[in-house]
Coordinates of C-alpha atoms in Angstrom, one line a residue:
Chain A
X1 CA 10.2 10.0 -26.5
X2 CA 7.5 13.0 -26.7
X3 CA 4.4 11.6 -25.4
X4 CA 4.4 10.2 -21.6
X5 CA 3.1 6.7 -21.1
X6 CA 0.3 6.7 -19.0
X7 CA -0.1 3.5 -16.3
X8 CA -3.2 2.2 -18.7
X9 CA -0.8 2.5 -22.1
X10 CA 1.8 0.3 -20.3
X11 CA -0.6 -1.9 -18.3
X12 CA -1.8 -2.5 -22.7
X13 CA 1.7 -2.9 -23.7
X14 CA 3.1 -5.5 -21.2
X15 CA -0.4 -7.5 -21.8
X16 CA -0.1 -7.4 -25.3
X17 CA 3.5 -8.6 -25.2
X18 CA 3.0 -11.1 -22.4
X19 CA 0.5 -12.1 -24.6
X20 CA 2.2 -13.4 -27.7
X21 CA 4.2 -16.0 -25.8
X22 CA 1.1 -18.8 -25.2
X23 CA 3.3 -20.7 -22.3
X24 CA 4.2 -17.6 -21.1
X25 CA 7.4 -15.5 -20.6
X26 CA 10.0 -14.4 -17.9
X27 CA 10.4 -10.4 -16.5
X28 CA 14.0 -9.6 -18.5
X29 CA 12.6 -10.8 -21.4
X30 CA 9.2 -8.9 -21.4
X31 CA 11.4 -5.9 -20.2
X32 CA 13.7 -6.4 -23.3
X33 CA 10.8 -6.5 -25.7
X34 CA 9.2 -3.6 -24.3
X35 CA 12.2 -1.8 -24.4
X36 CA 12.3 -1.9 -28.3
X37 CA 8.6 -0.6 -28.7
X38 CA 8.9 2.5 -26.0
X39 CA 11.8 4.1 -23.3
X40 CA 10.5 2.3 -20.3
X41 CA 12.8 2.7 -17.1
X42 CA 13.6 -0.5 -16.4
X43 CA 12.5 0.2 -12.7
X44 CA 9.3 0.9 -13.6
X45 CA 8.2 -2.4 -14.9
X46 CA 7.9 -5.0 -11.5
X47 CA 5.1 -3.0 -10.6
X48 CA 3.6 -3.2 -13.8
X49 CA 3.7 -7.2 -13.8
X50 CA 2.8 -7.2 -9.9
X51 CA -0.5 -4.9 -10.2
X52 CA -1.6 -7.4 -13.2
X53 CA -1.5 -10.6 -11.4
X54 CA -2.9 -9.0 -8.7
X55 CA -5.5 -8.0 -11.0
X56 CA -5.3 -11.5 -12.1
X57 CA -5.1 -10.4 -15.7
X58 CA -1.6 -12.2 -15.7
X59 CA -0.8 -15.9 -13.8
X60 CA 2.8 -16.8 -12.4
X61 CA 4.7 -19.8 -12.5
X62 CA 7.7 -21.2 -11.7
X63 CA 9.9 -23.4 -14.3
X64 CA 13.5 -24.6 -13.6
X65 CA 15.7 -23.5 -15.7
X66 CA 19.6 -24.1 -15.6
X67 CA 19.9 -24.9 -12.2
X68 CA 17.4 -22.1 -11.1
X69 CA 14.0 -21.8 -10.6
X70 CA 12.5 -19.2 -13.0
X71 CA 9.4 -17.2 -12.7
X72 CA 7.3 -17.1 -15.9
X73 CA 4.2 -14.2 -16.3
X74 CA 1.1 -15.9 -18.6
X75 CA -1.8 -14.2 -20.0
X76 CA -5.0 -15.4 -18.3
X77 CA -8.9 -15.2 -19.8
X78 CA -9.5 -12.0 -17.9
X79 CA -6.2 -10.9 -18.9
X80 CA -7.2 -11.4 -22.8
X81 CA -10.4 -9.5 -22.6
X82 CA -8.8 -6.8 -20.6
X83 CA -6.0 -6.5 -23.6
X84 CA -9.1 -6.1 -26.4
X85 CA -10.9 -3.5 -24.3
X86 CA -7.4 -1.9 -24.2
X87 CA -7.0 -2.5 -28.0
X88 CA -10.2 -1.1 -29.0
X89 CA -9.8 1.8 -26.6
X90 CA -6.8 2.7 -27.9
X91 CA -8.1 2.4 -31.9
X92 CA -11.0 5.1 -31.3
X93 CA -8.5 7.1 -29.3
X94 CA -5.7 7.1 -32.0
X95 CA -8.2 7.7 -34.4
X96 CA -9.5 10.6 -33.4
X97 CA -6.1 12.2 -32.8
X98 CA -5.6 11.4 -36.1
X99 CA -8.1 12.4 -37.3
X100 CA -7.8 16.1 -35.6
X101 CA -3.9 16.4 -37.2
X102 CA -5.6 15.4 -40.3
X103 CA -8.1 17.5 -40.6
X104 CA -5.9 20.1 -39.5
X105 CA -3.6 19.4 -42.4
X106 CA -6.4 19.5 -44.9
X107 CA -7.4 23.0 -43.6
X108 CA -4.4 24.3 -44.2
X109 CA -3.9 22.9 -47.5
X110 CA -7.1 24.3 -48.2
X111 CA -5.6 28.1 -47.2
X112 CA -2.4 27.8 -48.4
X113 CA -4.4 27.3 -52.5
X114 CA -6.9 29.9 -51.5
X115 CA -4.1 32.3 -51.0
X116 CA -1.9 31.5 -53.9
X117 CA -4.7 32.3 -56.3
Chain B
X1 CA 27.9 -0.2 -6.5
X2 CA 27.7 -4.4 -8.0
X3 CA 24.6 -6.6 -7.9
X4 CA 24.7 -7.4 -4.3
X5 CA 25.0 -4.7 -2.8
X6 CA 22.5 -3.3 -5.0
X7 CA 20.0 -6.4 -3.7
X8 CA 21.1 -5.7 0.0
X9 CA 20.1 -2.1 0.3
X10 CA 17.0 -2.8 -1.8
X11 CA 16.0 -5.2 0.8
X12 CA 16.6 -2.4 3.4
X13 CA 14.6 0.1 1.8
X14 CA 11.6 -2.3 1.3
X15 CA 11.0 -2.7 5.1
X16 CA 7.5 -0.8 4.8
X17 CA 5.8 -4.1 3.0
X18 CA 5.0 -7.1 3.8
X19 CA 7.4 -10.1 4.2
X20 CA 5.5 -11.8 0.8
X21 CA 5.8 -8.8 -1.1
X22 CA 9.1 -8.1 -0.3
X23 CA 10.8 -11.8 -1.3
X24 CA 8.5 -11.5 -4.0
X25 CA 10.5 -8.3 -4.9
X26 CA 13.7 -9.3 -4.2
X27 CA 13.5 -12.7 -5.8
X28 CA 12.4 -10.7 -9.5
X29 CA 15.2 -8.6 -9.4
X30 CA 17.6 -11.4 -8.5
X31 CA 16.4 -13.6 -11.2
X32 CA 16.6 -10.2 -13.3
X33 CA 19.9 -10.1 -13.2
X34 CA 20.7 -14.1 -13.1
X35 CA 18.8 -13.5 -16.6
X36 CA 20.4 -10.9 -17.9
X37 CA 24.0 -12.8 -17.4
X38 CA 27.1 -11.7 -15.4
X39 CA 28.7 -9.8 -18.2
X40 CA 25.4 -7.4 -18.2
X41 CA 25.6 -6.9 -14.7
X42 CA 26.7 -3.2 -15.1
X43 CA 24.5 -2.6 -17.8
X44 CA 21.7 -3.7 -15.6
X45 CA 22.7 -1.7 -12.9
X46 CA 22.8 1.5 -14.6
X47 CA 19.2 0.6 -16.5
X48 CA 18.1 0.0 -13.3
X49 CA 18.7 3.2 -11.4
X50 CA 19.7 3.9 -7.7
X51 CA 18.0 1.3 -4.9
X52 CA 15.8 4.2 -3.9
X53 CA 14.3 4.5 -6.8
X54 CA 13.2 0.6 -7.5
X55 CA 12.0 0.7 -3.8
X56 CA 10.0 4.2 -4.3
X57 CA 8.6 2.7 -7.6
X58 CA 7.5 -0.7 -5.6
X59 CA 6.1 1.0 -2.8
X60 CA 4.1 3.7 -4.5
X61 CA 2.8 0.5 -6.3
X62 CA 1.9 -1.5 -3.2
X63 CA 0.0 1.1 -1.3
X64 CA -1.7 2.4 -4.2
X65 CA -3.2 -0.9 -4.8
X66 CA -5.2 -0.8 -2.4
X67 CA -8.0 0.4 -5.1
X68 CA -10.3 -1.8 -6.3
X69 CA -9.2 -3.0 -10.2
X70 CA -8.1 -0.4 -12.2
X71 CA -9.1 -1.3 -15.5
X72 CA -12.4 -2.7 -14.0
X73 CA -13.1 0.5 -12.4
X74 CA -12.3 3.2 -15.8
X75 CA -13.2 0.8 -18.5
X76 CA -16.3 -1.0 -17.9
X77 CA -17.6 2.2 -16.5
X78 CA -16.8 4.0 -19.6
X79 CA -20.2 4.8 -21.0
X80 CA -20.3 7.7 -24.3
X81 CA -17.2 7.1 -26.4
X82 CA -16.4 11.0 -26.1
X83 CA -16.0 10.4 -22.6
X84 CA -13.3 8.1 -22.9
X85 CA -10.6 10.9 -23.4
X86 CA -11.1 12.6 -19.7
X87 CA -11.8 9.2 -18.8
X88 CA -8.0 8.7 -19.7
X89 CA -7.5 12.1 -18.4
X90 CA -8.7 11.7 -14.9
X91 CA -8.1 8.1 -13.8
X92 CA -4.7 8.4 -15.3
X93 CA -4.4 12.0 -13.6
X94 CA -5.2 9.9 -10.0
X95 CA -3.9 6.3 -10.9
X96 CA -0.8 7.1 -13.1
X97 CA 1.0 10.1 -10.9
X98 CA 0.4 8.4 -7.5
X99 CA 1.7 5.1 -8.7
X100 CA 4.9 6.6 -10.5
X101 CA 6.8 8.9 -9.4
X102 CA 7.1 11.7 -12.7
X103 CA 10.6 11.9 -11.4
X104 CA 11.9 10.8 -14.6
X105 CA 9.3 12.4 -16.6
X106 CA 8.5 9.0 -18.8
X107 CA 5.7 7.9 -16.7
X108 CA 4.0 11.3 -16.1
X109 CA 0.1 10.4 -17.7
X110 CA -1.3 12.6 -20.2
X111 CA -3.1 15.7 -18.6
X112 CA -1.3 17.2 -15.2
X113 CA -2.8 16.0 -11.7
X114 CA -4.5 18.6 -10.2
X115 CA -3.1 21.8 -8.6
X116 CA -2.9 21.1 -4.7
X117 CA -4.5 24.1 -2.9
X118 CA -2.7 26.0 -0.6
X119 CA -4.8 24.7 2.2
X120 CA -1.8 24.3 5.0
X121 CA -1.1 28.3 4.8
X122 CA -3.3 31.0 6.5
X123 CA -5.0 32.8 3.9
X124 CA -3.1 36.1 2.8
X125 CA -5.8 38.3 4.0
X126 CA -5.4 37.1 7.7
X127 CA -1.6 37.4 7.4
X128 CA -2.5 41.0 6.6
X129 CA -4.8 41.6 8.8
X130 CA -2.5 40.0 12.1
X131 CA 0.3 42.2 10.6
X132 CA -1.8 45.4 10.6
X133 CA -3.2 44.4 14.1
X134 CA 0.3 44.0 15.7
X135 CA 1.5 47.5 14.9
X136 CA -2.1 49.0 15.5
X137 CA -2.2 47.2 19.2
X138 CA 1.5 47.8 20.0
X139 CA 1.9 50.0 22.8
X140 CA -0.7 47.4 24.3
X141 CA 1.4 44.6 23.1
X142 CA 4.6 46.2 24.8
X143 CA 2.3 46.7 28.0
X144 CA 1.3 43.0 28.0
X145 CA 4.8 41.7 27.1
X146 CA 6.7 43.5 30.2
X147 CA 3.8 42.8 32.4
X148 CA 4.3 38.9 31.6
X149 CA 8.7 40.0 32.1
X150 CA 7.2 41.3 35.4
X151 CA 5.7 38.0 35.8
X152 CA 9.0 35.7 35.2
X153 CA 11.4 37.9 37.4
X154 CA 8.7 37.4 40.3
X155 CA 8.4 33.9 39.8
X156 CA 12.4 33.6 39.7
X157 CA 12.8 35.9 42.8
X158 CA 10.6 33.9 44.7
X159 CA 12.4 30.8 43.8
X160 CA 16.0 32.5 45.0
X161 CA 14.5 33.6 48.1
X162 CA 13.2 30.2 48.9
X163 CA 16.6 29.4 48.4
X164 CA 18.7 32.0 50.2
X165 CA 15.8 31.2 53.0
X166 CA 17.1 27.5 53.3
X167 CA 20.7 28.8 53.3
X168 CA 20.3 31.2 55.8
X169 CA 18.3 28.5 57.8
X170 CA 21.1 25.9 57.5
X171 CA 23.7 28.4 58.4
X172 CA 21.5 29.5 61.5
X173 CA 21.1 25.5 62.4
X174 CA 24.9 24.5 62.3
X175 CA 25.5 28.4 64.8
X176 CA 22.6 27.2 67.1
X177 CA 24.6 23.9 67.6
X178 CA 28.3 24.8 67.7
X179 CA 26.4 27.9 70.5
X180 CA 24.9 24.6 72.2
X181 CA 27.8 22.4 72.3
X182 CA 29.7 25.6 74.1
X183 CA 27.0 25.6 76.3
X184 CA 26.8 22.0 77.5
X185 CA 29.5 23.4 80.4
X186 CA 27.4 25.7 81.7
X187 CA 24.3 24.4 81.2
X188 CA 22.7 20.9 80.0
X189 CA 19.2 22.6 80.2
X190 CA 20.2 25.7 78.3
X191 CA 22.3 23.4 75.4
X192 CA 19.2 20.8 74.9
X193 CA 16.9 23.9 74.6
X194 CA 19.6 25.1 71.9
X195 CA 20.0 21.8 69.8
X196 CA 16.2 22.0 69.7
X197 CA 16.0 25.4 68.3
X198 CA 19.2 24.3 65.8
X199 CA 17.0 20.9 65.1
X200 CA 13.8 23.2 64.1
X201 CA 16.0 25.6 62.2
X202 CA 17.2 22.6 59.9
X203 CA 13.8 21.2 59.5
X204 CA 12.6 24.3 58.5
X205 CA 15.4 24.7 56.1
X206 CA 15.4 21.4 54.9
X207 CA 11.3 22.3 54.0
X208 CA 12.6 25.8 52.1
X209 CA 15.4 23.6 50.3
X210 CA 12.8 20.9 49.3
X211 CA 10.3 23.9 47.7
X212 CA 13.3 26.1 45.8
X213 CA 13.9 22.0 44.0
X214 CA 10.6 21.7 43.1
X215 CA 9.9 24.9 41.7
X216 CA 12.7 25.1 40.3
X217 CA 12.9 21.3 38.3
X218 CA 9.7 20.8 38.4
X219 CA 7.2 24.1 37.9
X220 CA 9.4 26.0 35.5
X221 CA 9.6 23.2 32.8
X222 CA 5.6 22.4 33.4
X223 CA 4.7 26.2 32.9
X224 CA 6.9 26.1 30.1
X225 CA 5.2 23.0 28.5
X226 CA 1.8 24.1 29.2
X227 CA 3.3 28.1 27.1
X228 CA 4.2 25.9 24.7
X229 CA 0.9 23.9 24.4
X230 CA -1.4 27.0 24.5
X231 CA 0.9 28.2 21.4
X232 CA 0.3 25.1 19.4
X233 CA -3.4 24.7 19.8
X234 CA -3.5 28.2 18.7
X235 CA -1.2 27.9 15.3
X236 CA -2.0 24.2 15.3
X237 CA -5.8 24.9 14.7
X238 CA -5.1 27.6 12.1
X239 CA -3.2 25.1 9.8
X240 CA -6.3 22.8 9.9
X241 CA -8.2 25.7 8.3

């Protein structure tokens, strides 16, 4: 993995993952899934799921399971809008890096005909 | 290491928090591995890292939290869109290195936190200058430095004077009394009059013994303290520069 994942960049991705399961979905799972998209130490992601119900953007709840009590992580109304401010942030930010190797490219298409005439 | 003990020195290293957040803690990374099966256990362990680390991650976490919302805080406030990049920059530069560790490099935000200044050293030009001012000054310094040597063997020479002064005092007592107790034939007057002077030589040496202890247990390691204070107010001060 080149590019570091800032706290906000994961804060995005466990919200938008969280957020696909409507009743909501247990840590080894969401670590799993976030595993497949980006390297993600798996030590690093209780903090992650503890800042956002703190931040109330995610709600907890407890569901027996086999025997066990297990704690499920659900997307609340706040947490929603937070994930479209994060998915909108993260369009005009892509785009423009983009956009830069882009444009980039084009220039140097451009020299590489103006010197082979 | 397996899963418990794993679990029991994570519990140790989480003292620092509160009782909630710690059985909050524990109980995720319980049900982690109840999740993740027996046969995974290893695997688990290995993903997971050392205890320290999981307990660094959750306490960085905890006390940085203390902040108001982050996303609140950096989005909402997010005014021209070509301010969102140092936007990203900066609150990640603050938020994203204080609450994980760039140890392992994957959490490290996008632009580099900000150089800490050398503000704990003395500034090279004093350093100079002190050096300079050391070899300048040092026939004075050598002055001053056997002056206070001058100082100590005094002080200690007074204490083992004190003390040969008892000695000698005692040794004089216990003579005045064996004289006395020879002289109780002769004379009941004359050996009284000599257990008196023997009594008052005691006393007195009793009074030199008491002074050598106290200056010796009890002045010396107070004038040392208070060398020892003057020396960190002075150095102790410059490092708040």
């Amino acid at each position: 993995m080149v590019f570091n994942t800032g706290a906000a960049l994961l804060d995005a991705i466990v919200l938008a993952i969280v957020s696909k399961e409507p009743e909501g979905t247990y840590g080894y799972k969401i670590t799993q899934e976030v595993r497949q998209v980006i390297e993600l130490s798996e030590s690093t992601l209780y903090p992650v799921l503890r800042r956002l119900q703190k931040d109330e953007c995610l709600e907890v709840y407890d569901m027996e399971c086999g025997g066990r009590n297990r704690r499920y992580y659900k997307i609340t109304s706040r947490g929603w809008a937070q994930l479209q401010l994060y998915e909108s942030e993260w369009r005009s930010y892509s785009d423009k890096i983009t956009g830069l190797f882009e444009g980039r490219r084009e220039n140097e298409g451009k020299d590489l005909a103006v010197s082979n005439e | 290491m397996n899963r418990q003990e794993f679990l029991i020195r994570l519990e140790h290293l989480l003292d620092g928090i509160s009782p909630e957040e710690k059985a909050e803690a524990l109980q995720y990374y319980n049900d982690y591995f109840d999740d993740a099966g027996p046969e995974k256990e290893q695997e688990v362990l290995e993903a997971l890292g050392t205890p320290e680390k999981v307990a660094e991650n959750i306490k960085k976490d905890y006390f940085a939290s203390g902040k108001s919302s982050f996303a609140e805080d950096n989005y909402f406030s997010t005014i021209a869109p070509d301010k969102s990049l140092t936007k990203y920059g900066s609150s990640d530069g603050n938020y994203g290195s204080a609450s994980y560790g760039a140890a392992s490099g994957e959490r490290a935000s996008y632009t580099d936190s900000t150089i800490a200044p050398k503000s704990d050293r003395w500034p090279t030009w004093a350093i100079v200058l002190l050096t300079a001012a050391c070899i300048l000054l040092s026939p004075v310094l050598f002055g001053l430095l056997m002056g206070a040597f001058g100082l100590a063997v005094g002080f200690f020479s007074i204490i083992f004077a004190f003390g040969v002064t008892a000695v000698a005092l005692f040794f004089s007592a216990v003579v005045l009394l064996i004289v006395a107790f020879m002289a109780l034939p002769v004379s009941a007057g004359v050996c009284l009059a000599l257990i008196g002077a023997g009594l008052v030589c005691a006393g007195i040496g009793f009074l030199f013994l008491v002074l050598t202890v106290v200056l010796c247990g009890i002045v010396t390691p107070a004038i040392c303290r208070g060398i020892g204070w003057i020396f960190k107010r002075i150095f102790g001060k410059k490092e708040a520069m």
